[in-house]
Amino acid sequence: MTAKDSNQSSPCCEPDLHQEVQRYYGEVLASTDDLKTSACCTVVQPADHVKEALAHIHDDVMARYYGCGLALPEALTGLRVLDLGCGAGRDVYLLSRLVGEQGSVVGVDMTVAQLDVARRYQDYHRERFAYSLSNVEFFEGNIEKLDELPLAAGSFDAIISNCVINLAIDKAAVLSSAHDLLRDGGELYFADVYADRRVPAELTRDPVLYGECLSGALYWHDFIALAREAGFAEPLLVESHAIDIEDREIAQKTGDIRFCSATYRLFKLSGAENRPEDYGHQVIYRGGISEQPELLDFAMDLSFPRNKAVSVSANIAKMIDASRFSSFFEIIGDDRGYLGPFRGLMYEDPFESVAADNLSGGCC
Ligand SMILES: C[S@@+](CC[C@H](N)C(=O)[O-])C[C@H]1O[C@@H](n2cnc3c(N)ncnc32)[C@H](O)[C@@H]1O
């Protein structure tokens, strides 16, 4: 089934928005130069291991990259990863390199023109990475209906997405299907656009505002609530950057609504608590993650220096214990000595950190 078919069974207003998005990314935009705002742009400087991988990516794929942030978590070797809304495949091919030949990457997108570019360079990247077989697969499909694709529940170690969920109409469906597709201890690590308040419904009818990833953006508080409803306890903010709207016409329409791009990491955990609780857990990073051997930056204001005990909430101890990170850590404590709510610093609000952010805008 194609995305077009699946739209036909959707509620009345859904096909228009999907078709607008497909038109925007398939026909209106030919490259990042055509974007009108910096919303679908990345201001984050890539780490060295990502720069190395980027050097292999074909120019045509790079030209159609419309991501807004960092969607590449650490310690990817050997993992099976899904990219929701993979577009022309830049992140899929970066992941292909980072997971290595033993890992695998699946990309899903509903815009055929974007997928055509991604698929065209599959063999090119296999050869660049000297893999005997490609470790990449692409599916045309709607990320709001992932159960229509041949993807087994619990079969992914990580799911990423870069500037896509704001474009989805049924964002709750995307988050809950991602939860289903992850194995226990797996993580959804994704960059997206957020607003500092609910965006008025009439702005979603503006195809440019919607296509530029602004008017579909979730009010960040609503995102946290949806993430929890989907089963992801304690969403962790990794980083955020302000989005400058320099186009006067667009700025007039959005008024004083503020937007930012932010990366969150959400772990699928059984038995997680609804809020950060303190049971006296400490975790010690023992090193071994090649791209961050001395200091693992896990989330905003949560870093793990090698060989140093760091106090964490029970949920974070569980995230480490249940995930691929467990082999790099020692965990001290158990769930018996309850001390009260966890008092450590833990940002959820992506706008709290953008005030001090002077990297915004101008990236495209
Ligand atoms: C801003 S672009 C980002 C593409 C890619 N992640 C990148 O970083 O270049 C948004 C992409 O999401 C896709 N998309 C939006 N809504 C979708 C949906 N409901 N299902 C599948 N793909 C979707 C669009 O087709 C488009 O390729």
Tab-separated table of C-alpha atoms and ligand atoms in Angstrom:
chain	number	residue	atom	x	y	z
A	1	MET	CA	0.000	0.000	0.000
A	2	THR	CA	1.275	3.489	-0.765
A	3	ALA	CA	0.946	6.612	1.365
A	4	LYS	CA	-1.563	7.908	-1.180
A	5	ASP	CA	-3.813	4.873	-0.733
A	6	SER	CA	-3.642	5.077	3.022
A	7	ASN	CA	-4.638	8.761	2.950
A	8	GLN	CA	-7.865	7.823	1.228
A	9	SER	CA	-9.092	6.041	4.347
A	10	SER	CA	-8.267	9.040	6.572
A	11	PRO	CA	-10.616	11.668	8.019
A	12	CYS	CA	-11.793	14.453	5.719
A	13	CYS	CA	-9.072	17.088	6.231
A	14	GLU	CA	-6.097	14.749	6.444
A	15	PRO	CA	-5.397	14.186	2.728
A	16	ASP	CA	-4.987	17.901	2.035
A	17	LEU	CA	-2.249	18.416	4.587
A	18	HIS	CA	-0.432	15.264	3.538
A	19	GLN	CA	-0.715	16.205	-0.108
A	20	GLU	CA	0.538	19.724	0.656
A	21	VAL	CA	3.551	18.294	2.476
A	22	GLN	CA	4.250	15.858	-0.369
A	23	ARG	CA	3.962	18.717	-2.868
A	24	TYR	CA	6.213	20.956	-0.751
A	25	TYR	CA	9.004	18.397	-0.356
A	26	GLY	CA	8.495	16.697	-3.709
A	27	GLU	CA	7.919	19.690	-6.015
A	28	VAL	CA	8.309	23.123	-4.386
A	29	LEU	CA	11.694	22.538	-2.772
A	30	ALA	CA	14.543	21.390	-4.979
A	31	SER	CA	17.217	21.968	-2.334
A	32	THR	CA	17.825	23.611	1.039
A	33	ASP	CA	18.417	26.927	-0.806
A	34	ASP	CA	14.676	27.081	-1.483
A	35	LEU	CA	13.676	27.134	2.208
A	36	LYS	CA	12.145	30.390	3.436
A	37	THR	CA	13.034	30.052	7.116
A	38	SER	CA	15.710	28.393	9.193
A	39	ALA	CA	13.197	25.951	10.730
A	40	CYS	CA	14.270	22.994	8.550
A	41	CYS	CA	17.937	23.815	9.057
A	42	THR	CA	20.585	22.443	11.339
A	43	VAL	CA	22.725	24.824	13.368
A	44	VAL	CA	24.439	22.145	15.421
A	45	GLN	CA	28.103	21.572	14.638
A	46	PRO	CA	28.566	17.853	13.973
A	47	ALA	CA	30.943	15.846	16.129
A	48	ASP	CA	34.117	14.500	14.496
A	49	HIS	CA	32.766	10.972	13.885
A	50	VAL	CA	29.704	12.502	12.163
A	51	LYS	CA	31.921	14.812	10.064
A	52	GLU	CA	33.850	11.763	8.934
A	53	ALA	CA	30.630	10.023	7.893
A	54	LEU	CA	29.244	13.189	6.264
A	55	ALA	CA	32.235	13.334	3.940
A	56	HIS	CA	30.910	10.150	2.273
A	57	ILE	CA	27.375	11.335	1.608
A	58	HIS	CA	26.508	12.064	-2.024
A	59	ASP	CA	25.997	15.768	-2.896
A	60	ASP	CA	22.486	15.146	-4.305
A	61	VAL	CA	21.419	13.603	-1.000
A	62	MET	CA	23.031	16.449	0.948
A	63	ALA	CA	21.283	19.048	-1.215
A	64	ARG	CA	17.894	17.673	-0.179
A	65	TYR	CA	18.588	17.506	3.526
A	66	TYR	CA	15.898	19.402	5.440
A	67	GLY	CA	16.594	18.308	9.015
A	68	CYS	CA	16.499	20.750	11.922
A	69	GLY	CA	18.903	19.238	14.368
A	70	LEU	CA	20.911	16.471	15.803
A	71	ALA	CA	19.257	13.081	15.384
A	72	LEU	CA	22.239	10.810	15.884
A	73	PRO	CA	22.600	9.319	19.350
A	74	GLU	CA	25.794	7.737	20.652
A	75	ALA	CA	26.937	4.106	20.661
A	76	LEU	CA	25.215	2.988	17.465
A	77	THR	CA	27.471	0.135	16.378
A	78	GLY	CA	25.539	-2.980	15.400
A	79	LEU	CA	22.086	-1.462	16.049
A	80	ARG	CA	18.916	-1.729	13.979
A	81	VAL	CA	17.605	1.822	13.504
A	82	LEU	CA	14.474	3.291	11.944
A	83	ASP	CA	14.356	6.841	10.510
A	84	LEU	CA	10.824	8.308	10.482
A	85	GLY	CA	10.440	10.722	7.560
A	86	CYS	CA	13.860	9.962	6.108
A	87	GLY	CA	13.431	12.281	3.103
A	88	ALA	CA	16.304	11.933	0.628
A	89	GLY	CA	18.189	9.751	3.080
A	90	ARG	CA	20.978	11.855	4.539
A	91	ASP	CA	20.526	10.545	8.076
A	92	VAL	CA	19.860	6.997	6.847
A	93	TYR	CA	23.247	6.958	5.104
A	94	LEU	CA	24.996	8.563	8.072
A	95	LEU	CA	23.452	5.869	10.257
A	96	SER	CA	24.422	3.215	7.725
A	97	ARG	CA	28.024	4.254	8.327
A	98	LEU	CA	27.662	4.615	12.110
A	99	VAL	CA	25.890	1.288	12.785
A	100	GLY	CA	28.457	-0.526	10.627
A	101	GLU	CA	27.940	-3.481	8.330
A	102	GLN	CA	26.443	-5.621	11.132
A	103	GLY	CA	23.773	-3.015	11.884
A	104	SER	CA	20.848	-2.014	9.684
A	105	VAL	CA	18.783	1.065	8.920
A	106	VAL	CA	15.224	1.444	7.644
A	107	GLY	CA	13.955	4.754	6.262
A	108	VAL	CA	10.250	5.580	5.861
A	109	ASP	CA	8.858	8.572	3.979
A	110	MET	CA	5.650	9.354	2.107
A	111	THR	CA	7.138	11.631	-0.560
A	112	VAL	CA	8.109	9.583	-3.595
A	113	ALA	CA	10.394	12.252	-5.069
A	114	GLN	CA	12.457	12.283	-1.873
A	115	LEU	CA	12.605	8.482	-1.727
A	116	ASP	CA	13.671	8.334	-5.374
A	117	VAL	CA	16.779	10.356	-4.527
A	118	ALA	CA	17.448	8.223	-1.450
A	119	ARG	CA	17.151	4.951	-3.384
A	120	ARG	CA	19.190	6.209	-6.351
A	121	TYR	CA	22.287	6.400	-4.160
A	122	GLN	CA	21.916	3.180	-2.204
A	123	ASP	CA	24.590	1.335	-4.131
A	124	TYR	CA	26.838	4.402	-4.196
A	125	HIS	CA	26.912	4.460	-0.372
A	126	ARG	CA	27.316	0.685	-0.064
A	127	GLU	CA	30.437	0.992	-2.189
A	128	ARG	CA	31.707	4.083	-0.324
A	129	PHE	CA	31.405	2.180	2.955
A	130	ALA	CA	32.924	-0.976	1.402
A	131	TYR	CA	29.963	-3.122	2.561
A	132	SER	CA	29.328	-6.363	0.690
A	133	LEU	CA	25.557	-5.847	1.067
A	134	SER	CA	23.641	-2.647	1.649
A	135	ASN	CA	22.428	-2.394	5.257
A	136	VAL	CA	19.733	0.103	4.260
A	137	GLU	CA	16.093	-0.314	3.240
A	138	PHE	CA	13.508	2.325	2.307
A	139	PHE	CA	9.716	2.119	2.550
A	140	GLU	CA	7.165	4.483	1.105
A	141	GLY	CA	4.620	5.003	3.849
A	142	ASN	CA	2.848	7.206	6.312
A	143	ILE	CA	4.550	7.365	9.713
A	144	GLU	CA	1.111	7.825	11.282
A	145	LYS	CA	0.235	4.327	10.029
A	146	LEU	CA	3.410	2.400	10.658
A	147	ASP	CA	1.398	-0.774	11.345
A	148	GLU	CA	0.677	-0.886	7.587
A	149	LEU	CA	4.381	-1.465	6.888
A	150	PRO	CA	6.178	-4.790	7.273
A	151	LEU	CA	7.960	-3.716	10.480
A	152	ALA	CA	7.772	-6.042	13.480
A	153	ALA	CA	6.883	-4.766	16.972
A	154	GLY	CA	9.895	-4.555	19.273
A	155	SER	CA	12.333	-4.960	16.379
A	156	PHE	CA	14.275	-1.662	16.603
A	157	ASP	CA	17.014	-0.662	19.026
A	158	ALA	CA	16.630	3.012	18.158
A	159	ILE	CA	14.297	5.227	16.181
A	160	ILE	CA	15.349	8.630	14.952
A	161	SER	CA	13.538	11.413	13.158
A	162	ASN	CA	14.671	14.810	11.954
A	163	CYS	CA	12.155	17.600	11.528
A	164	VAL	CA	9.183	15.430	10.613
A	165	ILE	CA	6.794	14.836	13.516
A	166	ASN	CA	5.638	18.480	13.362
A	167	LEU	CA	4.361	17.668	9.852
A	168	ALA	CA	2.360	14.664	11.005
A	169	ILE	CA	-1.336	15.231	11.584
A	170	ASP	CA	-1.750	12.470	14.167
A	171	LYS	CA	1.333	13.003	16.293
A	172	ALA	CA	0.053	10.712	19.057
A	173	ALA	CA	-0.103	7.832	16.552
A	174	VAL	CA	3.516	8.441	15.510
A	175	LEU	CA	4.733	8.388	19.106
A	176	SER	CA	2.757	5.332	20.138
A	177	SER	CA	3.760	3.318	17.042
A	178	ALA	CA	7.381	4.274	17.667
A	179	HIS	CA	6.941	2.946	21.203
A	180	ASP	CA	5.535	-0.339	19.822
A	181	LEU	CA	8.368	-0.756	17.333
A	182	LEU	CA	11.117	-0.272	19.916
A	183	ARG	CA	12.490	-3.126	21.944
A	184	ASP	CA	12.504	-2.695	25.734
A	185	GLY	CA	15.306	-0.268	26.536
A	186	GLY	CA	15.243	1.083	22.980
A	187	GLU	CA	15.119	4.820	22.405
A	188	LEU	CA	13.397	7.366	20.249
A	189	TYR	CA	15.944	10.135	19.654
A	190	PHE	CA	14.676	12.916	17.490
A	191	ALA	CA	14.971	16.548	16.484
A	192	ASP	CA	11.881	18.609	15.795
A	193	VAL	CA	10.357	22.073	15.931
A	194	TYR	CA	8.387	23.250	18.998
A	195	ALA	CA	6.361	26.331	19.815
A	196	ASP	CA	6.188	28.196	23.107
A	197	ARG	CA	2.366	28.047	22.962
A	198	ARG	CA	-0.369	26.304	20.957
A	199	VAL	CA	-0.245	27.450	17.313
A	200	PRO	CA	-3.684	28.729	16.162
A	201	ALA	CA	-5.442	26.213	13.907
A	202	GLU	CA	-5.843	28.707	11.033
A	203	LEU	CA	-2.057	28.881	10.611
A	204	THR	CA	-1.948	25.153	9.855
A	205	ARG	CA	-3.964	25.874	6.702
A	206	ASP	CA	-1.096	27.958	5.302
A	207	PRO	CA	0.900	25.505	3.150
A	208	VAL	CA	4.159	27.439	3.428
A	209	LEU	CA	3.950	27.848	7.207
A	210	TYR	CA	3.078	24.169	7.511
A	211	GLY	CA	5.650	22.981	4.966
A	212	GLU	CA	8.384	25.045	6.622
A	213	CYS	CA	7.763	23.039	9.815
A	214	LEU	CA	6.314	25.955	11.796
A	215	SER	CA	2.538	25.778	12.068
A	216	GLY	CA	2.402	22.017	12.727
A	217	ALA	CA	4.858	22.414	15.613
A	218	LEU	CA	3.643	21.191	18.965
A	219	TYR	CA	3.434	23.429	21.991
A	220	TRP	CA	6.286	21.798	23.921
A	221	HIS	CA	4.106	21.070	27.003
A	222	ASP	CA	1.676	19.175	24.754
A	223	PHE	CA	4.582	17.189	23.358
A	224	ILE	CA	5.697	16.115	26.846
A	225	ALA	CA	2.121	15.037	27.663
A	226	LEU	CA	1.804	13.078	24.370
A	227	ALA	CA	5.168	11.402	24.916
A	228	ARG	CA	4.107	10.254	28.388
A	229	GLU	CA	0.751	9.029	27.053
A	230	ALA	CA	2.594	6.995	24.423
A	231	GLY	CA	4.485	5.267	27.240
A	232	PHE	CA	7.755	7.227	27.292
A	233	ALA	CA	8.494	8.172	30.904
A	234	GLU	CA	10.731	11.135	31.677
A	235	PRO	CA	11.529	12.651	28.260
A	236	LEU	CA	15.051	14.080	28.280
A	237	LEU	CA	15.911	17.273	26.431
A	238	VAL	CA	19.297	16.931	24.739
A	239	GLU	CA	19.614	20.376	23.197
A	240	SER	CA	17.635	23.219	21.698
A	241	HIS	CA	18.196	26.229	19.448
A	242	ALA	CA	16.079	29.257	18.688
A	243	ILE	CA	14.591	29.543	15.201
A	244	ASP	CA	14.839	32.977	13.612
A	245	ILE	CA	12.114	33.894	11.173
A	246	GLU	CA	13.681	36.375	8.807
A	247	ASP	CA	11.053	36.236	6.047
A	248	ARG	CA	8.829	39.276	6.802
A	249	GLU	CA	5.628	37.787	5.454
A	250	ILE	CA	6.040	34.632	7.528
A	251	ALA	CA	7.077	36.630	10.609
A	252	GLN	CA	3.916	38.729	10.293
A	253	LYS	CA	1.758	35.619	10.246
A	254	THR	CA	3.427	33.927	13.209
A	255	GLY	CA	3.455	37.144	15.272
A	256	ASP	CA	5.065	36.745	18.668
A	257	ILE	CA	4.922	32.932	18.771
A	258	ARG	CA	8.431	31.689	19.459
A	259	PHE	CA	9.781	28.535	17.813
A	260	CYS	CA	12.806	26.434	18.530
A	261	SER	CA	14.302	23.214	17.278
A	262	ALA	CA	15.025	20.684	19.975
A	263	THR	CA	16.298	17.151	20.343
A	264	TYR	CA	14.715	14.840	22.903
A	265	ARG	CA	15.558	11.291	23.852
A	266	LEU	CA	12.762	8.990	25.033
A	267	PHE	CA	13.397	5.469	26.301
A	268	LYS	CA	10.962	2.578	26.267
A	269	LEU	CA	11.125	1.230	29.805
A	270	SER	CA	8.996	-1.265	31.620
A	271	GLY	CA	8.136	-0.315	35.187
A	272	ALA	CA	9.163	3.338	34.821
A	273	GLU	CA	7.819	5.915	37.258
A	274	ASN	CA	5.679	8.864	36.204
A	275	ARG	CA	8.092	11.457	37.548
A	276	PRO	CA	11.754	11.598	38.549
A	277	GLU	CA	12.116	9.785	41.892
A	278	ASP	CA	15.190	9.522	44.069
A	279	TYR	CA	16.207	6.086	45.346
A	280	GLY	CA	19.825	7.123	45.795
A	281	HIS	CA	20.961	5.660	42.474
A	282	GLN	CA	24.402	6.552	41.190
A	283	VAL	CA	25.851	5.630	37.816
A	284	ILE	CA	29.496	5.505	36.785
A	285	TYR	CA	30.458	5.778	33.121
A	286	ARG	CA	33.395	3.419	32.580
A	287	GLY	CA	34.246	4.743	29.117
A	288	GLY	CA	34.219	2.721	25.904
A	289	ILE	CA	31.916	4.812	23.712
A	290	SER	CA	34.426	5.709	21.033
A	291	GLU	CA	33.000	9.129	20.135
A	292	GLN	CA	32.766	10.260	23.784
A	293	PRO	CA	35.419	8.303	25.676
A	294	GLU	CA	36.009	10.743	28.554
A	295	LEU	CA	32.676	12.502	28.955
A	296	LEU	CA	29.299	11.227	27.812
A	297	ASP	CA	26.835	14.085	27.261
A	298	PHE	CA	23.550	12.316	27.842
A	299	ALA	CA	21.079	15.194	28.074
A	300	MET	CA	20.874	18.901	28.854
A	301	ASP	CA	22.773	19.324	32.125
A	302	LEU	CA	23.336	15.605	32.462
A	303	SER	CA	26.849	14.479	31.576
A	304	PHE	CA	28.799	11.497	32.780
A	305	PRO	CA	32.548	12.023	33.215
A	306	ARG	CA	34.451	8.761	32.979
A	307	ASN	CA	34.910	6.977	36.321
A	308	LYS	CA	32.897	9.527	38.294
A	309	ALA	CA	29.740	8.617	40.235
A	310	VAL	CA	26.733	10.758	39.241
A	311	SER	CA	23.433	10.761	41.164
A	312	VAL	CA	20.436	10.072	38.922
A	313	SER	CA	16.713	9.461	39.209
A	314	ALA	CA	15.416	5.892	39.289
A	315	ASN	CA	14.151	6.256	35.709
A	316	ILE	CA	17.540	7.371	34.404
A	317	ALA	CA	19.243	4.475	36.196
A	318	LYS	CA	16.699	2.249	34.426
A	319	MET	CA	17.338	3.906	31.033
A	320	ILE	CA	20.986	3.013	31.368
A	321	ASP	CA	20.419	-0.437	32.822
A	322	ALA	CA	17.851	-1.536	30.204
A	323	SER	CA	19.508	-0.015	27.141
A	324	ARG	CA	22.621	-0.457	25.015
A	325	PHE	CA	24.373	1.882	27.485
A	326	SER	CA	24.432	-0.723	30.270
A	327	SER	CA	27.697	-2.302	29.117
A	328	PHE	CA	29.448	1.068	29.499
A	329	PHE	CA	28.211	1.764	33.046
A	330	GLU	CA	28.286	0.569	36.597
A	331	ILE	CA	25.024	1.200	38.443
A	332	ILE	CA	24.922	1.580	42.208
A	333	GLY	CA	21.671	1.315	44.173
A	334	ASP	CA	18.340	-0.400	43.890
A	335	ASP	CA	14.677	0.434	44.224
A	336	ARG	CA	14.408	-0.067	47.985
A	337	GLY	CA	15.539	3.129	49.740
A	338	TYR	CA	13.075	5.794	48.564
A	339	LEU	CA	14.369	9.299	49.348
A	340	GLY	CA	11.659	11.472	47.724
A	341	PRO	CA	11.292	13.312	44.404
A	342	PHE	CA	14.565	13.618	42.497
A	343	ARG	CA	15.980	17.116	43.012
A	344	GLY	CA	18.719	17.136	40.358
A	345	LEU	CA	18.582	19.619	37.453
A	346	MET	CA	16.600	18.217	34.559
A	347	TYR	CA	15.351	20.438	31.779
A	348	GLU	CA	12.284	19.558	29.774
A	349	ASP	CA	11.547	23.097	28.562
A	350	PRO	CA	13.397	23.715	25.261
A	351	PHE	CA	12.824	27.470	25.546
A	352	GLU	CA	14.637	27.732	28.859
A	353	SER	CA	17.970	27.148	27.177
A	354	VAL	CA	17.425	29.028	23.894
A	355	ALA	CA	17.548	32.413	25.609
A	356	ALA	CA	21.294	31.976	25.933
A	357	ASP	CA	21.617	30.513	22.452
A	358	ASN	CA	23.393	32.769	19.998
A	359	LEU	CA	23.775	30.169	17.265
A	360	SER	CA	20.337	30.666	15.785
A	361	GLY	CA	19.478	31.321	12.170
A	362	GLY	CA	21.542	31.838	9.059
A	363	CYS	CA	22.413	28.196	8.558
A	364	CYS	CA	20.869	27.684	5.164
B	1	LIG	C1	11.580	18.586	6.785
B	1	LIG	S1	11.672	17.146	5.804
B	1	LIG	C2	12.934	16.246	6.658
B	1	LIG	C3	13.437	15.074	5.860
B	1	LIG	C4	14.630	14.336	6.475
B	1	LIG	N1	14.345	13.860	7.802
B	1	LIG	C5	15.846	15.206	6.450
B	1	LIG	O1	16.398	15.440	7.545
B	1	LIG	O2	16.245	15.645	5.392
B	1	LIG	C6	10.191	16.320	6.217
B	1	LIG	C7	9.992	14.966	5.568
B	1	LIG	O3	8.976	14.289	6.285
B	1	LIG	C8	8.161	13.581	5.385
B	1	LIG	N2	6.857	13.407	6.035
B	1	LIG	C9	6.058	14.364	6.576
B	1	LIG	N3	4.949	13.817	7.115
B	1	LIG	C10	5.043	12.485	6.893
B	1	LIG	C11	4.184	11.377	7.188
B	1	LIG	N4	3.019	11.550	7.822
B	1	LIG	N5	4.600	10.151	6.828
B	1	LIG	C12	5.776	9.970	6.165
B	1	LIG	N6	6.610	10.980	5.848
B	1	LIG	C13	6.262	12.218	6.209
B	1	LIG	C14	8.121	14.482	4.170
B	1	LIG	O4	7.769	13.741	3.038
B	1	LIG	C15	9.551	15.017	4.134
B	1	LIG	O5	10.385	14.201	3.357
